[in-house]
Structures are given as structure tokens and as C-alpha cells.
CSV table of C-alpha atoms in Angstrom, one decimal:
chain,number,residue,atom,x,y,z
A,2,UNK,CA,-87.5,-92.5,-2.5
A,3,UNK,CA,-85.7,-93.7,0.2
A,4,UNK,CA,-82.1,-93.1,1.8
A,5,UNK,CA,-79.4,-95.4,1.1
A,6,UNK,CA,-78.0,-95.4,4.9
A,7,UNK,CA,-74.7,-96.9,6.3
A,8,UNK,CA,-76.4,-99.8,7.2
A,9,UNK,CA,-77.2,-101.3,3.8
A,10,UNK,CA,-74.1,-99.9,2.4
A,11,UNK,CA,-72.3,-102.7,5.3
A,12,UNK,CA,-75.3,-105.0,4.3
A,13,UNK,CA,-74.5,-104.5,0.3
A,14,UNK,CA,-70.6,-104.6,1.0
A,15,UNK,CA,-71.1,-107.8,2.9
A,16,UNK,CA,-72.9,-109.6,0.3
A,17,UNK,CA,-70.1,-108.6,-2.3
A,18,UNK,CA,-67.5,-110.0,-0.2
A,19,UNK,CA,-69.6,-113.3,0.6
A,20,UNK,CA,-69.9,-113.3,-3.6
A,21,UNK,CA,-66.6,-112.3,-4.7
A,22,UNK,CA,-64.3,-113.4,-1.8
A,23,UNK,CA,-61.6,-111.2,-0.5
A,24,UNK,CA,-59.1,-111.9,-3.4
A,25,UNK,CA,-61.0,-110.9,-6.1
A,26,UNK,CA,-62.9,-107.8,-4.6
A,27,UNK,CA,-60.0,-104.9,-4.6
A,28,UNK,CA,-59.4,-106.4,-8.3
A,29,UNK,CA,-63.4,-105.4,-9.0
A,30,UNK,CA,-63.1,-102.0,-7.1
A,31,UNK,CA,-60.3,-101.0,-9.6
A,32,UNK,CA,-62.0,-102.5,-13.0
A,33,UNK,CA,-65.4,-100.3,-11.8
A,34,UNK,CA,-62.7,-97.2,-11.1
A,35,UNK,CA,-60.8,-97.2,-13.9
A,36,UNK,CA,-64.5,-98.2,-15.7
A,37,UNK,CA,-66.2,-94.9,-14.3
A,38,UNK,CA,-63.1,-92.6,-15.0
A,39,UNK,CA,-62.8,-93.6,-19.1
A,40,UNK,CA,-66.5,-93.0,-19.4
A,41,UNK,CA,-66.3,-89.7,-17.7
A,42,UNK,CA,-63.6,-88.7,-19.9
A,43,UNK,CA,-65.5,-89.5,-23.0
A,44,UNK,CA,-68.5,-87.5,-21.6
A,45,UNK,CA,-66.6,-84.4,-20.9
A,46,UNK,CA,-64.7,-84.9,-24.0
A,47,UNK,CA,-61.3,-85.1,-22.7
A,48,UNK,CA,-58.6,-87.5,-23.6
A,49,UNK,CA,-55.1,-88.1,-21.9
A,50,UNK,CA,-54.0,-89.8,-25.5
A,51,UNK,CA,-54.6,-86.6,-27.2
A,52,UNK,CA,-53.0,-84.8,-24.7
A,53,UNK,CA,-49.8,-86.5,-24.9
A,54,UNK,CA,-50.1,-86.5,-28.9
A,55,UNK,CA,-49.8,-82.9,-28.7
A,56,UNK,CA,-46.5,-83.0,-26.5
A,57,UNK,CA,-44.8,-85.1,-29.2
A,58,UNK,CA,-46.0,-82.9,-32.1
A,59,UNK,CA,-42.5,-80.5,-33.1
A,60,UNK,CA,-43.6,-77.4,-33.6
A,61,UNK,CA,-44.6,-76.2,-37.5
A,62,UNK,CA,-42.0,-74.6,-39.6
A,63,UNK,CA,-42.9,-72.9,-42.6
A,64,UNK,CA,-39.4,-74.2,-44.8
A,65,UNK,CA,-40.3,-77.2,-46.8
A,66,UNK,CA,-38.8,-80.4,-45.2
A,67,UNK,CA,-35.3,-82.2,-47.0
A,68,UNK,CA,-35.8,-84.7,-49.3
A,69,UNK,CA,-33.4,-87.5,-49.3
A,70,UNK,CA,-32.4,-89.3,-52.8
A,71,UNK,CA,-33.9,-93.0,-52.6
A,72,UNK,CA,-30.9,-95.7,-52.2
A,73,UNK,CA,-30.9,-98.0,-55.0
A,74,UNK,CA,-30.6,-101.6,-53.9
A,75,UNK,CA,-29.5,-104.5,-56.3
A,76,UNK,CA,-30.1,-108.4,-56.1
A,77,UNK,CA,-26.4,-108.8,-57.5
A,78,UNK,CA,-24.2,-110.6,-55.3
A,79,UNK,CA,-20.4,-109.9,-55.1
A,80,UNK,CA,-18.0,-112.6,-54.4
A,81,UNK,CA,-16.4,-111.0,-51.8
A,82,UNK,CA,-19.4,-110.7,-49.7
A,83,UNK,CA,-20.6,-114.2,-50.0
A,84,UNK,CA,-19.0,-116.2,-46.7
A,85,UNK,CA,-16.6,-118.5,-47.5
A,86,UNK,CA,-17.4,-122.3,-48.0
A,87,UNK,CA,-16.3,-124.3,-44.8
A,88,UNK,CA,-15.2,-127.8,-45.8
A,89,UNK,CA,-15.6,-130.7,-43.3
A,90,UNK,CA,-12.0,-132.6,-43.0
């Protein structure tokens, strides 16, 4: 199998430019980074997300946590906090 040598890495690095154009190609070099990292992480099994999950986590207590009565809400409207009709004079 052969060598990939510095000159077909110009030759291949040519060709993308000629392809791409120079606007686009730093745009593609970060898409295939960012590409090859996520699938690197999945492999080895390691995830930034759950990683930050755990930061956020409080730590466990063993006492039961408060319980708050419910608020009871009504449809009824009061008078006094309807807004007052404006008439136009």
C-alpha cells in the first residue's frame, strides 16, 4: 500500500480549494472537526452533557423534601379588580 506523501497532500488540498473556494473551506475544516470529535466521544463513551448534568445535580439528602399546600384559584371576578370603564367624551 502506498505512502500518502506531502506532495499529494498539496495535490489533494489544491483540488479542495479549486472545489470549495477559499470562503467555504475553513467552514468545512470545522464541520469535519467538530464531526470527528462527537464521534470519538460516542466511541469512547464520554459525554460533555453528562458531565455538566452531574455539576448541576445538589447533592442527596436523606430528609424528605417540603411539601407546599396547592393555591386554590377561582374564576370569580371582584369589582375592584376589574379596570375601570373609560368613556370617550
Amino acid at each position: 500500500m502506498p505512502n500518502i506523501g506531502p506532495l499529494e497532500l498539496i495535490i489533494v488540498l489544491a483540488v479542495l480549494l479549486l472545489v470549495f473556494g477559499p470562503k467555504r473551506l475553513p467552514g468545512l475544516g470545522k464541520q469535519l472537526g467538530t464531526g470527528m470529535r462527537e464521534f470519538k466521544e460516542s466511541i469512547t463513551g464520554k459525554d460533555r452533557d453528562d458531565d455538566e448534568h452531574r455539576e448541576q445535580l445538589p447533592a442527596s439528602t436523606d430528609a424528605p423534601a417540603a411539601r407546599r399546600e396547592p393555591e386554590v384559584v377561582t374564576a370569580e371576578a371582584r369589582p375592584e379588580d376589574q379596570p375601570e370603564a373609560r368613556r370617550a367624551d
